[in-house]
Short mmCIF file of C-alpha atoms in Angstrom, two decimals:
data_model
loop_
_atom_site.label_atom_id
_atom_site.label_comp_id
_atom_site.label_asym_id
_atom_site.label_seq_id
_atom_site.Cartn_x
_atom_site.Cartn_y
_atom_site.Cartn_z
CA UNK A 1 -107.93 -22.37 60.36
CA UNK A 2 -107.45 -25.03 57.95
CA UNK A 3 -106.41 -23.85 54.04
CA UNK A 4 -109.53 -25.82 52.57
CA UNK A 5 -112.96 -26.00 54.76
CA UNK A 6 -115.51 -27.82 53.27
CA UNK A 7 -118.62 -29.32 54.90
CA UNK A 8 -118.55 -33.02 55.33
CA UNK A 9 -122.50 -32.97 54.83
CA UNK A 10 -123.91 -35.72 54.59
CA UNK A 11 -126.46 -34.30 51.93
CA UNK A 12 -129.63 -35.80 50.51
CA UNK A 13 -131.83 -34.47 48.19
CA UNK A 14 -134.48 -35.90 45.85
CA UNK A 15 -134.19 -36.90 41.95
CA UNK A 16 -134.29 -33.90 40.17
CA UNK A 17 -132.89 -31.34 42.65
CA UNK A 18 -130.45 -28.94 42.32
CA UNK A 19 -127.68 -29.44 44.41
CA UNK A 20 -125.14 -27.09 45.58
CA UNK A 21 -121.70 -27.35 47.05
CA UNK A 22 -119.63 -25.26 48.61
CA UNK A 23 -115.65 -24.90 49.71
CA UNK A 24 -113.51 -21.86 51.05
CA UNK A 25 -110.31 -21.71 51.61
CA UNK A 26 -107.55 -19.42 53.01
CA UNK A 27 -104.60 -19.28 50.67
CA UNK A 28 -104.70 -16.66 48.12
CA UNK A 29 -101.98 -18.01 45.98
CA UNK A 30 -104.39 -20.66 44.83
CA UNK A 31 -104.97 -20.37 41.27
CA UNK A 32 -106.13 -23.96 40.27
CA UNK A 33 -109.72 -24.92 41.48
CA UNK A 34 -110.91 -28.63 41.08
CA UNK A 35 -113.93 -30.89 42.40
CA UNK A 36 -113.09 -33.99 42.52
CA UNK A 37 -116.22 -37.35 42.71
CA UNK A 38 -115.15 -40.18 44.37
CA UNK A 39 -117.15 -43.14 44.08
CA UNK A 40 -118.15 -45.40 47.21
CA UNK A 41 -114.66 -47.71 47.21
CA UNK A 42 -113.25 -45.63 44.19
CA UNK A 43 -110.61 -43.52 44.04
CA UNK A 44 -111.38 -39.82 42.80
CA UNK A 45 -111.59 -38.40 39.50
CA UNK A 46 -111.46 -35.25 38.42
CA UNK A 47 -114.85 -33.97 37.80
CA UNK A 48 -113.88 -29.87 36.49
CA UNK A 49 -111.60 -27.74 36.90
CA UNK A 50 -111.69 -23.73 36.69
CA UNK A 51 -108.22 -21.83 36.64
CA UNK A 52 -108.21 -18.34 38.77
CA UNK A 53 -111.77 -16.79 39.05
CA UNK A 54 -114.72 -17.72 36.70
CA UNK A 55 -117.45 -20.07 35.90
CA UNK A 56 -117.42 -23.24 33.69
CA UNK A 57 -120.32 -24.71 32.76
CA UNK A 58 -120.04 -28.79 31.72
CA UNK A 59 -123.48 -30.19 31.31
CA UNK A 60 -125.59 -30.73 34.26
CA UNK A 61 -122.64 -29.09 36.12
CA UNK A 62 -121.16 -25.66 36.68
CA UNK A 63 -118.41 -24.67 38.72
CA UNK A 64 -117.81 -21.28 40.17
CA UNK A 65 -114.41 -19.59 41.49
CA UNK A 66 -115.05 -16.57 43.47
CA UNK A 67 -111.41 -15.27 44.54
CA UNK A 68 -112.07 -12.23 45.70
CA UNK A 69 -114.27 -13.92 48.57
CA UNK A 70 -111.99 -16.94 48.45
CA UNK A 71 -115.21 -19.53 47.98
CA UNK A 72 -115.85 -21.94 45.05
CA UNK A 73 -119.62 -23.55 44.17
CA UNK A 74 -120.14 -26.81 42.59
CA UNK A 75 -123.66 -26.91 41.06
CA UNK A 76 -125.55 -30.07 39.66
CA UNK A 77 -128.91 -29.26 37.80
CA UNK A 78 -131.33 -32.00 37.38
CA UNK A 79 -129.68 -34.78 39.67
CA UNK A 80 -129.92 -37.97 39.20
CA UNK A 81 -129.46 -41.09 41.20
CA UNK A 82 -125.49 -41.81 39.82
CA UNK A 83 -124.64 -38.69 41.24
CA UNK A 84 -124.41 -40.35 44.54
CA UNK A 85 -121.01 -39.62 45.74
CA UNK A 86 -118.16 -37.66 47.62
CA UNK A 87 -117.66 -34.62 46.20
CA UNK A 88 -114.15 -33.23 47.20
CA UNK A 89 -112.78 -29.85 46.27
CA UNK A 90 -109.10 -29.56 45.89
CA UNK A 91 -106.90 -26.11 45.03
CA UNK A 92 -103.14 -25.92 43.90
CA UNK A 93 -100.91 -22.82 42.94
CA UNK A 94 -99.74 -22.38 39.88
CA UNK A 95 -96.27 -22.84 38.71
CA UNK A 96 -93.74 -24.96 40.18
CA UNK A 97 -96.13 -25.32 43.33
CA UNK A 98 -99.00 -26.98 41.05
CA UNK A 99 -98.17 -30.64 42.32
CA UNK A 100 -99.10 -29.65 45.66
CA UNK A 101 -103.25 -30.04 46.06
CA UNK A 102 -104.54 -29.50 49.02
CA UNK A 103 -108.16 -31.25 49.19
CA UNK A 104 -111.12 -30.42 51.56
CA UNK A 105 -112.37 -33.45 53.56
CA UNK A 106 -115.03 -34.00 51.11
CA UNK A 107 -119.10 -33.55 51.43
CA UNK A 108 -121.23 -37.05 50.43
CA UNK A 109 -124.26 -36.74 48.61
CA UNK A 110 -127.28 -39.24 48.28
CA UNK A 111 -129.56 -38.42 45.49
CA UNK A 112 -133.00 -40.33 46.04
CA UNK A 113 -135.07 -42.17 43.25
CA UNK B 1 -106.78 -52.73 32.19
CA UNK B 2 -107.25 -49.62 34.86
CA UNK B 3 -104.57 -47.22 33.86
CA UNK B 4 -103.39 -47.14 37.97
CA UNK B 5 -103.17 -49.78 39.71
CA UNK B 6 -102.60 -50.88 43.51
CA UNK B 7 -102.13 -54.01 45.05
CA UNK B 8 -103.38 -55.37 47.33
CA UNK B 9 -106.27 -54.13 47.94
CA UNK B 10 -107.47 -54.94 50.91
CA UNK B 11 -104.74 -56.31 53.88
CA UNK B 12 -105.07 -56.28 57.23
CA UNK B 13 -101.99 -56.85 59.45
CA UNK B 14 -100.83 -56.98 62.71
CA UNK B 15 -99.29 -54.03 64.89
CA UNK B 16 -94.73 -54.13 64.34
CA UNK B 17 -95.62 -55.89 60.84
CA UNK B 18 -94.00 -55.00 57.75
CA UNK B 19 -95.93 -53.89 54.64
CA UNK B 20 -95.56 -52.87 51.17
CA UNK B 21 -98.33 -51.56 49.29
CA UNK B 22 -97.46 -51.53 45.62
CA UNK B 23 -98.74 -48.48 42.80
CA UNK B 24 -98.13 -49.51 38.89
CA UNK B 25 -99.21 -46.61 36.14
CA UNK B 26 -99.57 -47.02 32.36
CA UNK B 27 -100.12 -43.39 31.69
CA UNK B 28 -96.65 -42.41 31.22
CA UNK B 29 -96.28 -39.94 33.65
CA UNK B 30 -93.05 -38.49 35.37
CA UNK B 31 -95.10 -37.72 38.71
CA UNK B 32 -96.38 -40.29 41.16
CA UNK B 33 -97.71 -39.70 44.81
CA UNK B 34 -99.14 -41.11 47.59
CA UNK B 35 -102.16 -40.29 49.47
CA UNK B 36 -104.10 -41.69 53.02
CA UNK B 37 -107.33 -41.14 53.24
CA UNK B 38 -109.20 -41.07 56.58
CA UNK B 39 -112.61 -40.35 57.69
CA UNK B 40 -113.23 -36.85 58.86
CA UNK B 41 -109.54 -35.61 57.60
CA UNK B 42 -109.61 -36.20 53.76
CA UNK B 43 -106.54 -37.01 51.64
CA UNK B 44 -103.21 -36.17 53.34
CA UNK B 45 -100.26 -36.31 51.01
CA UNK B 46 -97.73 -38.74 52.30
CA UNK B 47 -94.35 -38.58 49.56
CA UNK B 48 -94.56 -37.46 46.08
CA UNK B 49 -92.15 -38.40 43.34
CA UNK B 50 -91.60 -36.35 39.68
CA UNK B 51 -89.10 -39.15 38.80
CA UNK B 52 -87.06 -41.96 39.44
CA UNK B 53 -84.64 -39.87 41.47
CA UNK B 54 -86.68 -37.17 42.82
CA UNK B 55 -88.45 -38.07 46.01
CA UNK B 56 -89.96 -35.91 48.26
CA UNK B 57 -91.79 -36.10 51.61
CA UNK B 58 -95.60 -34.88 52.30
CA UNK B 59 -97.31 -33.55 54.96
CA UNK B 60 -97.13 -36.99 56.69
CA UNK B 61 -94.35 -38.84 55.72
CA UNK B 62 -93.51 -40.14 59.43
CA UNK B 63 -93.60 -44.23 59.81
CA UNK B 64 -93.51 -44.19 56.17
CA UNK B 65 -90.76 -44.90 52.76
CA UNK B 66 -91.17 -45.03 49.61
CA UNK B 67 -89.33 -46.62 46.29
CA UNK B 68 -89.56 -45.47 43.02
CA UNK B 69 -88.59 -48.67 41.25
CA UNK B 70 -89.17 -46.94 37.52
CA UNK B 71 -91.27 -44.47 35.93
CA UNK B 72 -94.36 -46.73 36.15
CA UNK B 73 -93.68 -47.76 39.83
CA UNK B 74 -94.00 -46.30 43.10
CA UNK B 75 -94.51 -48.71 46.40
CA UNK B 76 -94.81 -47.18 49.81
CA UNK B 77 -93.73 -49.09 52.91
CA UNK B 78 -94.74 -49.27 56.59
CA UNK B 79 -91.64 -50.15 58.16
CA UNK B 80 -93.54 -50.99 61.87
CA UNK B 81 -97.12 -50.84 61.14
CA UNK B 82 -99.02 -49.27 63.98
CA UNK B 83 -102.95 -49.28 64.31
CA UNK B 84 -103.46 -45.46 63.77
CA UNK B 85 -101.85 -46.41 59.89
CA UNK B 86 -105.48 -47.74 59.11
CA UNK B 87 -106.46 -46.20 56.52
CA UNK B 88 -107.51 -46.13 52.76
CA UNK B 89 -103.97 -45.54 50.93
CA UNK B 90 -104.11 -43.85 47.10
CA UNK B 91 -101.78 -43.44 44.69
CA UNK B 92 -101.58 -41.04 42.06
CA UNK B 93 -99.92 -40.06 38.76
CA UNK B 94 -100.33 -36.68 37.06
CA UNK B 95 -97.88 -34.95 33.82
CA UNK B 96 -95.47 -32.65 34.81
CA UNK B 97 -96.71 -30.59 31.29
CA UNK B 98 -100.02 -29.83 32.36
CA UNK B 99 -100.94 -27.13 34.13
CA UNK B 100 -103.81 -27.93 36.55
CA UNK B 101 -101.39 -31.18 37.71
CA UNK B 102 -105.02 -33.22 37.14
CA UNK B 103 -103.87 -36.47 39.40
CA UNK B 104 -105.48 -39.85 38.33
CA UNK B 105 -105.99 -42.00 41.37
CA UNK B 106 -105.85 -45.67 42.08
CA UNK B 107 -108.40 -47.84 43.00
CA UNK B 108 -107.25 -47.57 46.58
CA UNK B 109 -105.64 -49.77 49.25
CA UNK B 110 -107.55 -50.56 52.33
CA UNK B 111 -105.76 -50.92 55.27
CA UNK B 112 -106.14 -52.26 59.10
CA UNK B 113 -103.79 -52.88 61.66
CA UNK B 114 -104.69 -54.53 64.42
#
């Protein structure tokens, strides 16, 4: 079993939608929960972040850390076209480990006009 | 000006080739790293760096070496590039002070051997 499964999709959904998206991962010393959006020929950038279990809540989007379950949401309300990309969830410890991220392979959304 | 940049990038080279692929940061960070990304596996972490004389190996660091010229520079090397090293190659920069280590990527270096 890999440490971060997350489903490669692809996903489409129409203007407007909400969209949800989904990791889980093994390693219960993960404390640090990011989604990453990576642009077609871009490189990533950090989208949110949520430290040990939680919500956040950043505009159109909300993260969710459910630890005890060891799954984490990404939710966009109301997308839009520009939201059109790879969304890739990533997890570190804390500490002297927190360099280490260890990604999921990423899920690409389409959002239709 | 992008705060990380790679050149080139785009190369494409031939199998037993040499190549450098080059990472420059204006962020000011101690930490620099080096990612391949490939379809199906996401990013693998290939060396990491927290400063000029603290280089470390990744989950992948076979066929690969790395140089940590200063703070602000980090090139990777493929000694005898094969053809499974295509791939799109990151680099990354992130400050030791902050606690989620967010990492800034590159633009990306796109790779083929042939």
């Amino acid at each position: 079993q890999k440490e971060v499964e997350q489903d490669p999709g692809p996903l489409s959904v129409p203007e407007g939608a909400i969209v949800s998206l989904n990791c889980t991962y093994s390693n219960s010393a993960f404390q640090y929960f990011m989604w990453y959006r990576q642009y077609s020929r871009k490189g990533p950038e950090l989208l949110m972040y949520t430290y040990s279990s939680g919500n956040k809540e950043d505009g159109r989007f909300t993260a969710q850390v459910d630890k005890s379950s060891k799954y984490i949401s990404l939710f966009i309300r109301d997308s839009q076209p520009s939201d059109s990309a790879t969304y890739l969830c990533a997890m570190s410890a804390s500490g002297g480990s927190n360099y280490k991220l260890t990604f999921g392979k990423g899920t690409l959304l389409t959002v239709n006009p | 000006d992008a705060d990380v940049t790679q050149t080139p990038r785009n190369r494409i080279t031939k199998t037993g080739k040499r190549i450098m692929l080059e990472c420059s940061q204006t962020k000011g960070h101690d930490r620099m790293y080096w990612y391949r990304q490939d379809p199906g596996l996401g990013l693998q972490l290939i060396y990491y760096s927290f400063d000029v004389k603290d280089i470390n190996k990744g989950e992948i660091s076979d066929g690969y070496s790395v140089s940590r010229q200063a703070q602000a520079k980090f090139s990777l090397s493929l000694e005898s590039a094969i053809p499974n090293q295509t791939a799109l190659y990151f680099c990354a920069t992130s400050d030791a002070g902050v606690g989620n280590n967010e990492q800034f990527f590159g633009p990306g270096t796109r790779l083929t051997v042939l």
